[in-house]
């Protein structure tokens, strides 16, 4: 059985890209996990090697300065090194690709370093947010066919992929990522766009709150990349670490990003969502978690663990349970029972300890009496974090799916707007 | 968005034999070679619901299936002492939690094709475990639409 396209008798695997605010997941279809998870930021620094070049004389004799040349730094190993004048840029906005030039740098890198093969040989499946705009979908289609010369292309809503990967064609998908949490009703594999509800409370919000708390405790958050050595100190003692000697000041954007990563590790290790609305009296006897920062400072965290995470649920309008119920309520009465009985949980931030139990409880109390609530949350962290990617990986490798692609020929004949017909 | 998997004619004729002729009680469908939905088992008219469940799960915990069933129950009309016999056709997709993601993906993304081919089914049910597929659970779902 064929699992890919045939080119000159060779079977060529399709590629799957799943862009998010936290990272871009990229890899080969049919594989269980993405080949790489690339942070969704690009480091840009002036390329020193160009500075020494002489000025160029133009035909009319004017001296024009050479266009400034930049060097780009992509992926953890290159980003996590302090560099003079390196600024970090995000290319995502509101769940959609915003800065195409930066995004192309990431794609170039993906083909060159991760896939290590030429783009013209591999069909490409992209996931997209449920509210992606028409003009952005067409732009991506154009870039993939024109610049990368892909033989075939496909776009699928990430929520539909996550629902399918969890065995449901109809579901209410709760996706909690870095910058937002969304409730997305999917009916027979298609998103009901006008009933999607979003909240800005995701992983980044937890990082922000954790950062405020850590700052108020005056905890040193120097990122590991700036520390060359540290001594062992007693709990809560002032850390003794040696900072790397740099002859420049790292940019603010780099410092912000690196400190965010530091707090993110803290957040993922320490935070937990309480089973029911947070009440200091009940959680005081829950075990605390010991955490050591890159500086060597360490201490126990108790109540804070729950207090910080509570923000994901206790907000009257933006809590995860509330947006789920609101979204279901915006759908036709006839399909509501099917949605409540198929709540699919996905996204990295849903892995915060206790998230699924709390959502389940919260939503139970909002489920209409005549309906049954059933929550489906993959146990594996890979499936939860990469739910959409995994779904895309399988879809793109199904034999019969090969006829669904938008081909290069179709693009040449009908143009980029064809994507709206092929992938509604 | 769909997988492109098609539905064999046998599925449709078997369905008509149940719907029109009441010839069988149920039918189990499977996806053959990842290409086409086909008939796996046909249940005789006098078979019990348990046999349907057994056949639905015959592939083992790692497998998914579809099942169509001609379900009968008695309906008590409100305010009267009369009870009427009801017959309803339901179509179920069976994707247990234990199934491989690949199977879940294949079956869920092909369900719509089957739904569209079998015209006249009264209820669609997605089930991942017996709490959703049992006779009681199914009956409850079918009755829910009677009350309106
Ligand atoms: N094991 C984990 N525990 C808690 N949070 C996690 C875990 N893994 C990832 N996250 C959080 O999930 C978020 C990223 O989720 P993801 O679904 O990848 O987002 P996006 O689609 O926006 O890239 C980040 O905020 C990250 O901190």
Coordinates of C-alpha atoms and ligand atoms in Angstrom, one line a residue:
Chain A
X1 CA 0.0 0.0 0.0
X2 CA 1.3 3.4 -0.9
X3 CA 1.9 5.8 1.9
X4 CA 3.4 8.7 0.0
X5 CA 3.8 10.2 -3.4
X6 CA 5.7 8.5 -6.1
X7 CA 8.5 10.5 -7.8
X8 CA 10.6 8.7 -10.4
X9 CA 9.6 5.4 -8.8
X10 CA 10.8 6.5 -5.3
X11 CA 8.4 6.9 -2.5
X12 CA 8.8 10.2 -0.9
X13 CA 7.5 11.0 2.6
X14 CA 5.3 13.9 3.3
X15 CA 6.3 16.5 5.9
X16 CA 4.2 17.9 8.7
X17 CA 4.5 21.3 10.2
X18 CA 2.6 22.4 13.3
X19 CA 3.3 26.1 14.2
X20 CA 2.5 27.4 17.6
X21 CA 3.5 30.4 19.8
X22 CA 5.8 28.2 21.9
X23 CA 7.4 26.2 19.1
X24 CA 7.1 24.9 15.6
X25 CA 6.8 21.1 15.5
X26 CA 8.3 19.6 12.3
X27 CA 8.9 16.1 11.0
X28 CA 8.1 13.3 8.7
X29 CA 4.5 12.0 8.3
X30 CA 4.0 8.5 9.6
X31 CA 6.5 8.9 12.4
X32 CA 5.3 8.9 16.0
X33 CA 6.8 12.2 17.1
X34 CA 8.1 15.3 15.4
X35 CA 11.8 15.3 14.4
X36 CA 12.2 18.7 16.1
X37 CA 10.5 21.2 18.2
X38 CA 11.9 24.6 17.3
X39 CA 11.3 27.6 19.6
X40 CA 9.0 30.1 17.9
X41 CA 11.6 32.9 18.0
X42 CA 14.3 34.0 15.6
X43 CA 17.5 35.7 16.8
X44 CA 18.8 38.5 14.5
X45 CA 22.2 40.1 14.8
X46 CA 24.2 42.2 12.4
X47 CA 26.7 40.1 10.5
X48 CA 30.1 41.4 11.5
X49 CA 31.8 39.9 8.5
X50 CA 30.0 42.4 6.2
X51 CA 31.0 45.5 8.0
X52 CA 34.5 45.5 6.7
X53 CA 33.4 45.5 3.1
X54 CA 34.0 48.8 1.2
X55 CA 31.2 51.1 0.3
X56 CA 29.7 50.5 -3.1
X57 CA 29.6 53.1 -5.8
X58 CA 26.4 53.2 -7.8
X59 CA 26.2 54.2 -11.4
X60 CA 25.4 57.8 -10.8
X61 CA 28.4 58.1 -8.6
X62 CA 26.6 58.3 -5.4
X63 CA 27.9 56.4 -2.5
X64 CA 25.3 54.1 -1.1
X65 CA 25.9 52.2 2.0
X66 CA 25.6 48.5 1.5
X67 CA 22.2 47.1 2.7
X68 CA 22.7 46.0 6.2
X69 CA 23.3 42.3 6.4
X70 CA 21.9 40.2 9.2
X71 CA 22.7 36.8 10.6
X72 CA 19.9 34.6 11.9
X73 CA 20.0 32.3 14.9
X74 CA 17.4 29.6 15.2
X75 CA 16.8 26.7 17.6
X76 CA 17.7 26.2 21.2
X77 CA 21.5 25.6 20.9
X78 CA 22.0 28.8 18.8
X79 CA 19.5 30.9 20.7
X80 CA 20.7 30.1 24.2
X81 CA 24.1 31.7 23.7
X82 CA 24.4 35.4 24.5
X83 CA 25.5 37.4 21.4
X84 CA 26.3 41.0 21.0
X85 CA 23.4 42.9 19.5
X86 CA 21.2 39.8 19.0
X87 CA 17.5 40.7 19.2
X88 CA 14.9 38.0 19.4
X89 CA 11.7 38.2 17.4
X90 CA 8.5 36.2 17.5
X91 CA 6.8 35.6 14.2
X92 CA 3.5 34.5 15.6
X93 CA 0.5 36.6 16.6
X94 CA -2.8 35.5 17.9
X95 CA -2.2 31.9 16.9
X96 CA -1.3 32.8 13.3
X97 CA 1.9 33.5 11.3
X98 CA 2.5 37.2 11.3
X99 CA 6.1 37.9 10.2
X100 CA 6.6 35.9 7.0
X101 CA 10.2 36.8 6.5
X102 CA 11.1 35.4 9.9
X103 CA 9.0 32.4 9.3
X104 CA 10.8 31.7 6.1
X105 CA 14.0 31.7 8.0
X106 CA 12.6 29.0 10.2
X107 CA 11.4 27.0 7.2
X108 CA 14.9 27.3 5.6
X109 CA 16.4 26.0 8.7
X110 CA 13.9 23.2 9.0
X111 CA 14.7 21.9 5.5
X112 CA 18.4 22.3 5.8
X113 CA 19.1 21.1 9.3
X114 CA 16.1 19.0 10.4
X115 CA 14.7 17.4 7.3
X116 CA 18.0 17.6 5.4
X117 CA 16.3 17.2 2.1
X118 CA 15.1 19.4 -0.6
X119 CA 11.6 20.9 -0.3
X120 CA 10.6 20.1 -3.9
X121 CA 10.4 16.4 -3.1
X122 CA 8.0 16.4 -0.1
X123 CA 4.3 17.1 0.0
X124 CA 3.7 19.4 3.0
X125 CA 0.8 19.3 5.5
X126 CA 0.4 22.4 7.8
X127 CA -1.8 22.7 10.8
X128 CA -3.5 26.1 11.4
X129 CA -5.4 27.8 14.1
X130 CA -9.2 27.5 13.9
X131 CA -9.5 31.3 13.2
X132 CA -6.7 31.5 10.6
X133 CA -7.5 34.2 8.1
X134 CA -8.1 33.6 4.4
X135 CA -5.4 36.0 3.3
X136 CA -2.9 34.2 5.6
X137 CA -3.8 30.8 4.3
X138 CA -3.3 31.9 0.8
X139 CA -0.1 33.6 1.6
X140 CA 1.3 30.4 3.1
X141 CA 0.1 28.4 0.1
X142 CA 1.8 30.8 -2.2
X143 CA 5.1 30.6 -0.3
X144 CA 5.1 26.9 -0.2
X145 CA 4.5 26.5 -3.9
X146 CA 6.5 29.5 -5.2
X147 CA 9.5 29.6 -2.9
X148 CA 9.7 26.0 -1.7
X149 CA 8.3 24.4 -4.9
X150 CA 6.5 21.7 -2.9
X151 CA 4.8 19.1 -5.1
X152 CA 1.6 19.2 -2.9
X153 CA 0.2 21.1 0.0
X154 CA -2.6 20.8 2.6
X155 CA -3.9 22.9 5.5
X156 CA -5.9 21.5 8.4
X157 CA -7.3 23.1 11.5
X158 CA -5.2 21.9 14.5
X159 CA -8.4 21.3 16.6
X160 CA -9.7 18.9 13.9
X161 CA -6.5 17.0 13.9
X162 CA -6.4 16.7 17.7
X163 CA -10.1 15.5 17.7
X164 CA -9.3 12.8 15.2
X165 CA -6.1 11.7 16.9
X166 CA -8.3 11.1 20.0
X167 CA -10.8 9.0 18.0
X168 CA -13.5 11.6 17.6
X169 CA -14.9 13.3 14.5
X170 CA -17.2 15.4 16.6
X171 CA -15.8 16.9 19.7
X172 CA -15.3 20.0 21.8
X173 CA -11.6 20.5 21.7
X174 CA -10.0 22.4 24.6
X175 CA -6.5 23.5 23.5
X176 CA -4.3 25.1 26.1
X177 CA -1.1 26.4 24.6
X178 CA 1.4 29.1 25.5
X179 CA -0.5 32.3 24.6
X180 CA -4.1 31.2 24.9
X181 CA -6.6 28.5 25.7
X182 CA -9.4 27.9 23.2
X183 CA -12.6 25.9 23.1
X184 CA -13.3 24.7 19.6
X185 CA -16.3 22.7 18.5
X186 CA -15.6 20.3 15.8
X187 CA -18.5 18.6 13.9
X188 CA -17.7 15.7 11.5
X189 CA -14.2 16.9 11.2
X190 CA -15.0 20.6 10.5
X191 CA -14.6 23.4 13.0
X192 CA -17.8 25.4 13.8
X193 CA -16.0 28.7 13.4
X194 CA -18.6 31.0 14.9
X195 CA -18.7 29.1 18.2
X196 CA -14.9 29.2 18.9
X197 CA -14.2 30.8 22.2
X198 CA -10.7 32.0 23.2
X199 CA -9.1 33.1 26.4
X200 CA -5.6 34.7 26.8
X201 CA -4.9 32.5 29.8
X202 CA -2.3 29.9 28.8
X203 CA 1.2 28.9 29.8
X204 CA 2.6 32.4 29.3
X205 CA 0.1 33.7 31.8
X206 CA 1.3 31.2 34.4
X207 CA 4.9 32.3 33.6
X208 CA 3.9 35.9 34.2
X209 CA 2.3 35.2 37.5
X210 CA 5.2 33.0 38.6
X211 CA 7.6 35.7 37.6
X212 CA 5.8 38.3 39.7
X213 CA 5.9 36.0 42.7
X214 CA 9.6 35.1 42.3
X215 CA 10.4 38.8 41.9
X216 CA 8.6 39.7 45.0
X217 CA 10.7 37.1 46.9
X218 CA 13.8 38.7 45.3
X219 CA 14.9 35.4 43.8
X220 CA 17.8 35.6 41.4
X221 CA 16.6 34.5 38.0
X222 CA 19.9 34.7 36.1
X223 CA 19.6 32.2 33.2
X224 CA 21.9 29.2 33.1
X225 CA 23.5 30.6 29.9
X226 CA 25.0 33.4 31.8
X227 CA 26.4 31.4 34.7
X228 CA 29.8 29.7 34.5
X229 CA 30.0 28.2 38.0
X230 CA 27.9 28.0 41.2
X231 CA 28.5 26.9 44.7
X232 CA 26.2 24.7 46.8
X233 CA 24.4 26.8 49.3
X234 CA 21.9 26.0 52.0
X235 CA 18.2 26.4 51.4
X236 CA 17.1 30.0 51.1
X237 CA 20.7 31.3 51.4
X238 CA 22.0 33.9 49.0
X239 CA 23.3 32.1 45.9
X240 CA 27.0 32.2 45.1
X241 CA 27.5 31.9 41.4
X242 CA 30.0 33.2 38.9
X243 CA 28.6 35.0 35.9
X244 CA 30.2 34.5 32.5
X245 CA 32.3 37.5 31.5
X246 CA 30.9 39.2 28.5
X247 CA 32.3 42.3 26.8
X248 CA 28.8 43.3 25.8
X249 CA 25.4 43.7 27.3
X250 CA 22.9 41.1 26.0
X251 CA 19.8 42.7 24.5
X252 CA 16.7 43.1 26.5
X253 CA 14.7 40.8 24.2
X254 CA 17.3 38.1 24.7
X255 CA 17.3 38.5 28.5
X256 CA 13.5 38.6 28.6
X257 CA 13.4 35.4 26.6
X258 CA 16.0 33.6 28.7
X259 CA 14.4 34.5 32.0
X260 CA 11.1 33.4 30.6
X261 CA 12.6 30.0 29.9
X262 CA 14.0 29.9 33.4
X263 CA 10.6 30.7 34.9
X264 CA 9.0 28.2 32.5
X265 CA 11.0 25.4 33.9
X266 CA 10.0 26.4 37.4
X267 CA 6.4 26.6 36.4
X268 CA 6.4 23.2 34.8
X269 CA 8.1 21.6 37.7
X270 CA 6.3 23.3 40.6
X271 CA 2.8 24.5 39.7
X272 CA -0.3 22.4 40.2
X273 CA -4.0 23.1 39.8
X274 CA -6.0 22.3 42.8
X275 CA -8.9 19.8 42.4
X276 CA -11.5 22.3 43.4
X277 CA -11.4 26.1 43.8
X278 CA -8.4 27.0 45.7
X279 CA -8.8 27.4 49.4
X280 CA -5.8 27.9 51.6
X281 CA -7.2 25.8 54.4
X282 CA -7.3 22.7 52.3
X283 CA -4.1 22.9 50.5
X284 CA -1.9 23.7 53.4
X285 CA -1.1 20.1 54.1
X286 CA -0.3 19.2 50.6
X287 CA 3.4 18.4 50.0
X288 CA 5.6 21.2 48.9
X289 CA 8.1 20.9 46.0
X290 CA 11.8 21.7 46.3
X291 CA 13.2 23.8 43.4
X292 CA 16.7 24.9 42.6
X293 CA 17.2 27.9 40.2
X294 CA 20.2 28.1 37.8
X295 CA 21.9 30.5 40.2
X296 CA 22.0 27.7 42.8
X297 CA 19.3 29.3 45.0
X298 CA 16.8 26.8 46.2
X299 CA 13.8 26.5 48.5
X300 CA 10.5 24.7 49.1
X301 CA 7.3 26.0 47.4
X302 CA 4.0 25.1 49.1
X303 CA 0.8 27.1 48.8
X304 CA 2.2 29.2 45.9
X305 CA 2.1 26.1 43.7
X306 CA -1.7 26.2 43.7
X307 CA -2.3 29.8 44.1
X308 CA -0.5 30.6 40.9
X309 CA -2.2 27.9 38.8
X310 CA -5.6 28.9 40.1
X311 CA -5.7 31.8 37.7
X312 CA -6.4 29.3 34.8
X313 CA -9.8 28.4 36.3
X314 CA -11.0 31.0 38.8
X315 CA -11.6 33.8 36.3
X316 CA -15.3 34.3 35.8
X317 CA -15.2 34.9 32.1
X318 CA -11.9 33.4 30.9
X319 CA -11.5 30.3 33.0
X320 CA -11.1 27.1 31.0
X321 CA -14.4 25.6 32.2
X322 CA -16.3 28.8 31.4
X323 CA -15.0 29.1 27.8
X324 CA -15.8 25.4 27.2
X325 CA -19.4 25.8 28.4
X326 CA -19.8 29.1 26.5
X327 CA -18.6 27.5 23.2
X328 CA -21.0 24.5 23.6
X329 CA -23.8 27.0 24.4
X330 CA -23.2 28.8 21.1
X331 CA -23.7 25.6 19.1
X332 CA -27.0 24.2 17.9
X333 CA -29.0 22.5 20.7
X334 CA -29.0 19.2 18.7
X335 CA -25.3 18.8 18.8
X336 CA -24.6 19.9 22.3
X337 CA -25.0 16.4 23.9
X338 CA -22.4 15.1 21.4
X339 CA -20.0 17.9 22.3
X340 CA -20.3 17.4 26.1
X341 CA -19.8 13.7 25.6
X342 CA -16.6 14.3 23.6
X343 CA -14.5 16.9 25.3
X344 CA -10.9 16.5 24.0
X345 CA -8.1 18.0 25.9
X346 CA -4.9 19.0 24.1
X347 CA -2.0 21.5 24.2
X348 CA 1.2 21.7 26.3
X349 CA -0.3 23.8 29.0
X350 CA -3.0 21.1 29.7
X351 CA -0.1 19.1 31.2
X352 CA 0.1 21.4 34.2
X353 CA -0.5 18.9 37.1
X354 CA -4.1 18.6 38.0
X355 CA -5.4 20.5 34.9
X356 CA -7.5 17.8 33.5
X357 CA -9.1 16.8 36.8
X358 CA -10.0 20.3 37.6
X359 CA -11.4 21.0 34.1
X360 CA -13.5 17.8 34.3
X361 CA -14.9 18.9 37.7
X362 CA -15.5 22.4 36.6
X363 CA -17.2 21.4 33.4
X364 CA -19.3 18.7 35.2
X365 CA -20.9 21.5 37.2
X366 CA -21.8 23.3 34.0
X367 CA -23.0 20.4 32.0
X368 CA -26.8 20.5 31.5
X369 CA -28.6 17.8 33.6
X370 CA -29.9 16.0 30.6
X371 CA -26.4 15.5 29.1
X372 CA -23.4 13.4 30.0
X373 CA -19.9 14.8 30.2
X374 CA -17.0 12.7 28.9
X375 CA -13.5 14.1 28.8
X376 CA -10.8 12.5 26.6
X377 CA -7.3 13.4 27.5
X378 CA -4.4 11.3 26.0
X379 CA -2.2 10.0 28.8
X380 CA 1.1 10.4 27.0
X381 CA 2.7 13.8 27.3
X382 CA 3.8 13.4 23.6
X383 CA 0.3 13.0 22.4
X384 CA -0.9 15.9 24.5
X385 CA 1.8 18.3 23.5
X386 CA 2.0 17.2 19.9
X387 CA -1.7 16.2 19.4
X388 CA -2.2 18.1 16.2
X389 CA 1.2 17.2 14.8
X390 CA 0.6 13.5 15.5
X391 CA -2.9 13.7 13.9
X392 CA -1.3 15.4 10.8
X393 CA 1.4 12.8 10.7
X394 CA -1.1 10.0 10.4
X395 CA -3.5 11.7 8.1
X396 CA -0.7 12.6 5.6
X397 CA 0.3 8.9 5.5
X398 CA -3.1 7.4 4.9
X399 CA -3.1 5.9 1.4
X400 CA -6.5 7.4 0.3
X401 CA -5.5 10.8 1.6
X402 CA -3.0 11.1 -1.2
X403 CA -5.8 12.1 -3.6
X404 CA -6.8 15.0 -1.2
X405 CA -3.7 17.1 -1.6
X406 CA -3.7 20.4 -3.5
X407 CA -1.1 19.6 -6.2
X408 CA 1.4 21.9 -7.8
X409 CA -0.5 21.5 -11.0
X410 CA -3.7 22.7 -9.4
X411 CA -1.9 25.7 -7.9
X412 CA -0.5 26.6 -11.3
X413 CA -3.9 26.2 -13.0
X414 CA -6.1 27.8 -10.4
X415 CA -3.9 29.9 -8.1
X416 CA -3.6 30.3 -4.4
X417 CA -7.3 30.8 -3.8
X418 CA -7.8 27.1 -4.7
X419 CA -6.7 26.3 -1.1
X420 CA -10.0 27.6 0.2
X421 CA -11.8 25.0 -1.9
X422 CA -9.4 22.1 -1.3
X423 CA -9.0 22.7 2.4
X424 CA -12.1 24.6 3.7
Chain B
X1 CA -11.6 17.4 6.4
X2 CA -11.7 13.7 5.6
X3 CA -9.3 10.8 4.9
X4 CA -10.5 10.0 1.5
X5 CA -11.5 6.4 2.5
X6 CA -14.5 5.2 0.5
X7 CA -17.5 3.1 1.3
X8 CA -18.1 -0.2 -0.5
X9 CA -21.5 -0.9 -2.1
X10 CA -21.9 -4.0 0.1
X11 CA -22.1 -1.6 3.1
X12 CA -25.0 0.2 1.5
X13 CA -26.9 -2.9 0.4
X14 CA -26.5 -4.5 3.8
X15 CA -27.8 -1.3 5.4
X16 CA -30.8 -1.3 3.1
X17 CA -31.5 -4.9 4.0
X18 CA -31.7 -3.9 7.6
X19 CA -33.5 -0.6 7.1
X20 CA -36.1 -1.8 4.6
X21 CA -36.3 -5.5 4.9
X22 CA -35.4 -6.0 8.6
X23 CA -33.3 -8.9 7.4
X24 CA -30.5 -8.6 10.0
X25 CA -30.2 -7.1 13.4
X26 CA -26.8 -5.4 13.0
X27 CA -23.7 -5.1 10.9
X28 CA -20.1 -4.4 11.8
X29 CA -18.0 -2.4 9.4
X30 CA -14.2 -2.2 9.2
X31 CA -11.7 -0.3 7.0
X32 CA -10.0 -2.7 4.6
X33 CA -6.4 -2.0 3.7
X34 CA -6.8 1.6 4.8
X35 CA -8.8 2.2 1.6
X36 CA -12.4 1.2 1.9
X37 CA -15.1 0.6 4.5
X38 CA -16.4 -2.9 4.2
X39 CA -18.7 -5.3 5.9
X40 CA -17.1 -7.6 8.5
X41 CA -19.9 -9.3 10.4
X42 CA -23.7 -9.4 9.9
X43 CA -25.8 -10.2 12.9
X44 CA -29.0 -12.3 12.5
X45 CA -32.3 -10.8 13.5
X46 CA -32.6 -12.8 16.7
X47 CA -29.1 -12.0 18.1
X48 CA -28.7 -10.2 21.4
X49 CA -27.1 -6.8 22.0
X50 CA -24.2 -8.6 23.8
X51 CA -23.3 -10.4 20.6
X52 CA -23.1 -7.1 18.8
X53 CA -20.7 -5.8 21.5
X54 CA -18.6 -8.9 21.3
X55 CA -18.3 -8.6 17.6
X56 CA -17.6 -4.9 17.7
X57 CA -14.6 -5.7 19.9
X58 CA -13.5 -8.9 18.2
X59 CA -10.5 -7.2 16.8
X60 CA -9.0 -6.7 20.2
X61 CA -8.3 -3.7 22.4
X62 CA -6.1 -2.1 19.8
X63 CA -8.7 -2.0 17.1
X64 CA -11.5 0.4 16.0
X65 CA -14.8 -0.5 14.2
X66 CA -18.1 0.9 13.2
X67 CA -21.4 -0.8 14.1
X68 CA -24.9 -0.2 12.8
X69 CA -27.8 -1.6 14.9
X70 CA -31.6 -1.7 14.6
X71 CA -32.5 -1.0 18.2
X72 CA -35.9 -1.8 19.7
X73 CA -37.4 -0.6 22.9
X74 CA -40.8 0.3 24.3
X75 CA -41.8 3.8 24.8
X76 CA -44.4 4.9 27.4
X77 CA -46.4 7.7 26.0
X78 CA -46.9 10.4 28.6
X79 CA -50.3 10.7 30.2
X80 CA -51.5 7.5 28.8
X81 CA -51.2 3.9 29.7
X82 CA -50.2 3.0 26.2
X83 CA -46.8 1.7 25.4
X84 CA -45.5 1.7 21.9
X85 CA -42.7 -0.2 20.4
X86 CA -40.0 1.9 18.9
X87 CA -37.3 1.0 16.4
X88 CA -34.3 3.2 15.8
X89 CA -31.2 2.7 13.7
X90 CA -28.0 3.9 15.3
X91 CA -24.5 4.1 13.8
X92 CA -21.6 3.8 16.2
X93 CA -17.9 4.5 15.9
X94 CA -16.0 2.4 18.3
X95 CA -12.5 3.8 19.1
X96 CA -11.3 2.5 22.4
X97 CA -8.8 4.5 24.4
X98 CA -6.4 1.5 24.0
X99 CA -6.5 1.6 20.2
X100 CA -3.4 2.9 18.4
X101 CA -3.5 6.6 17.5
X102 CA -3.2 5.5 13.9
X103 CA -6.4 3.5 14.1
X104 CA -8.3 6.2 15.9
X105 CA -7.2 8.7 13.3
X106 CA -8.2 6.5 10.4
X107 CA -11.6 5.6 11.8
X108 CA -12.6 9.0 13.1
X109 CA -11.5 10.8 9.9
X110 CA -13.5 8.3 7.8
X111 CA -16.7 8.2 9.9
X112 CA -18.2 11.1 7.9
X113 CA -18.0 9.1 4.7
X114 CA -20.0 6.3 6.2
X115 CA -22.5 8.7 7.7
X116 CA -23.1 10.2 4.4
X117 CA -23.6 6.8 2.7
X118 CA -26.1 5.4 5.1
X119 CA -29.1 7.7 4.8
X120 CA -31.8 7.5 7.4
X121 CA -29.8 6.6 10.5
X122 CA -31.5 8.2 13.5
X123 CA -28.6 8.5 15.9
X124 CA -24.8 8.7 15.7
X125 CA -22.8 7.5 18.7
X126 CA -19.1 7.9 19.3
X127 CA -17.9 5.4 21.9
X128 CA -14.5 4.9 23.5
X129 CA -15.6 2.5 26.2
X130 CA -18.5 0.4 27.4
X131 CA -20.0 3.2 29.4
X132 CA -20.9 4.7 26.1
X133 CA -21.5 1.6 24.1
X134 CA -23.6 -0.5 26.5
X135 CA -27.2 -1.3 25.9
X136 CA -28.3 1.0 28.7
X137 CA -26.2 3.9 27.5
X138 CA -27.4 3.6 24.0
X139 CA -31.0 3.3 25.0
X140 CA -30.7 6.4 27.1
X141 CA -29.3 8.3 24.1
X142 CA -32.1 7.1 21.8
X143 CA -34.8 7.9 24.4
X144 CA -33.4 11.4 24.9
X145 CA -34.9 12.4 21.5
X146 CA -38.3 11.0 22.3
X147 CA -39.0 13.3 25.2
X148 CA -39.0 16.4 23.1
Ligands
LIG1 N1 5.0 19.2 31.1 C1 4.4 20.4 31.1 N2 3.9 20.9 32.2 C2 3.4 22.1 32.2 N3 3.3 22.9 31.2 C3 3.9 22.5 30.0 C4 4.4 21.2 29.9 N4 4.9 21.1 28.7 C5 4.6 22.2 28.0 N5 4.0 23.1 28.8 C6 3.6 24.4 28.5 O1 2.7 24.4 27.4 C7 2.9 25.6 26.6 C8 3.1 25.3 25.2 O2 2.1 24.5 24.7 P1 1.9 24.2 23.1 O3 0.6 23.5 23.0 O4 3.1 23.7 22.6 O5 1.7 25.7 22.7 P2 1.7 26.4 21.3 O6 0.8 25.6 20.4 O7 1.2 27.8 21.5 O8 3.1 26.4 20.7 C9 4.0 26.4 27.2 O9 3.5 27.4 27.9 C10 4.7 25.4 28.1 O10 5.2 26.0 29.3

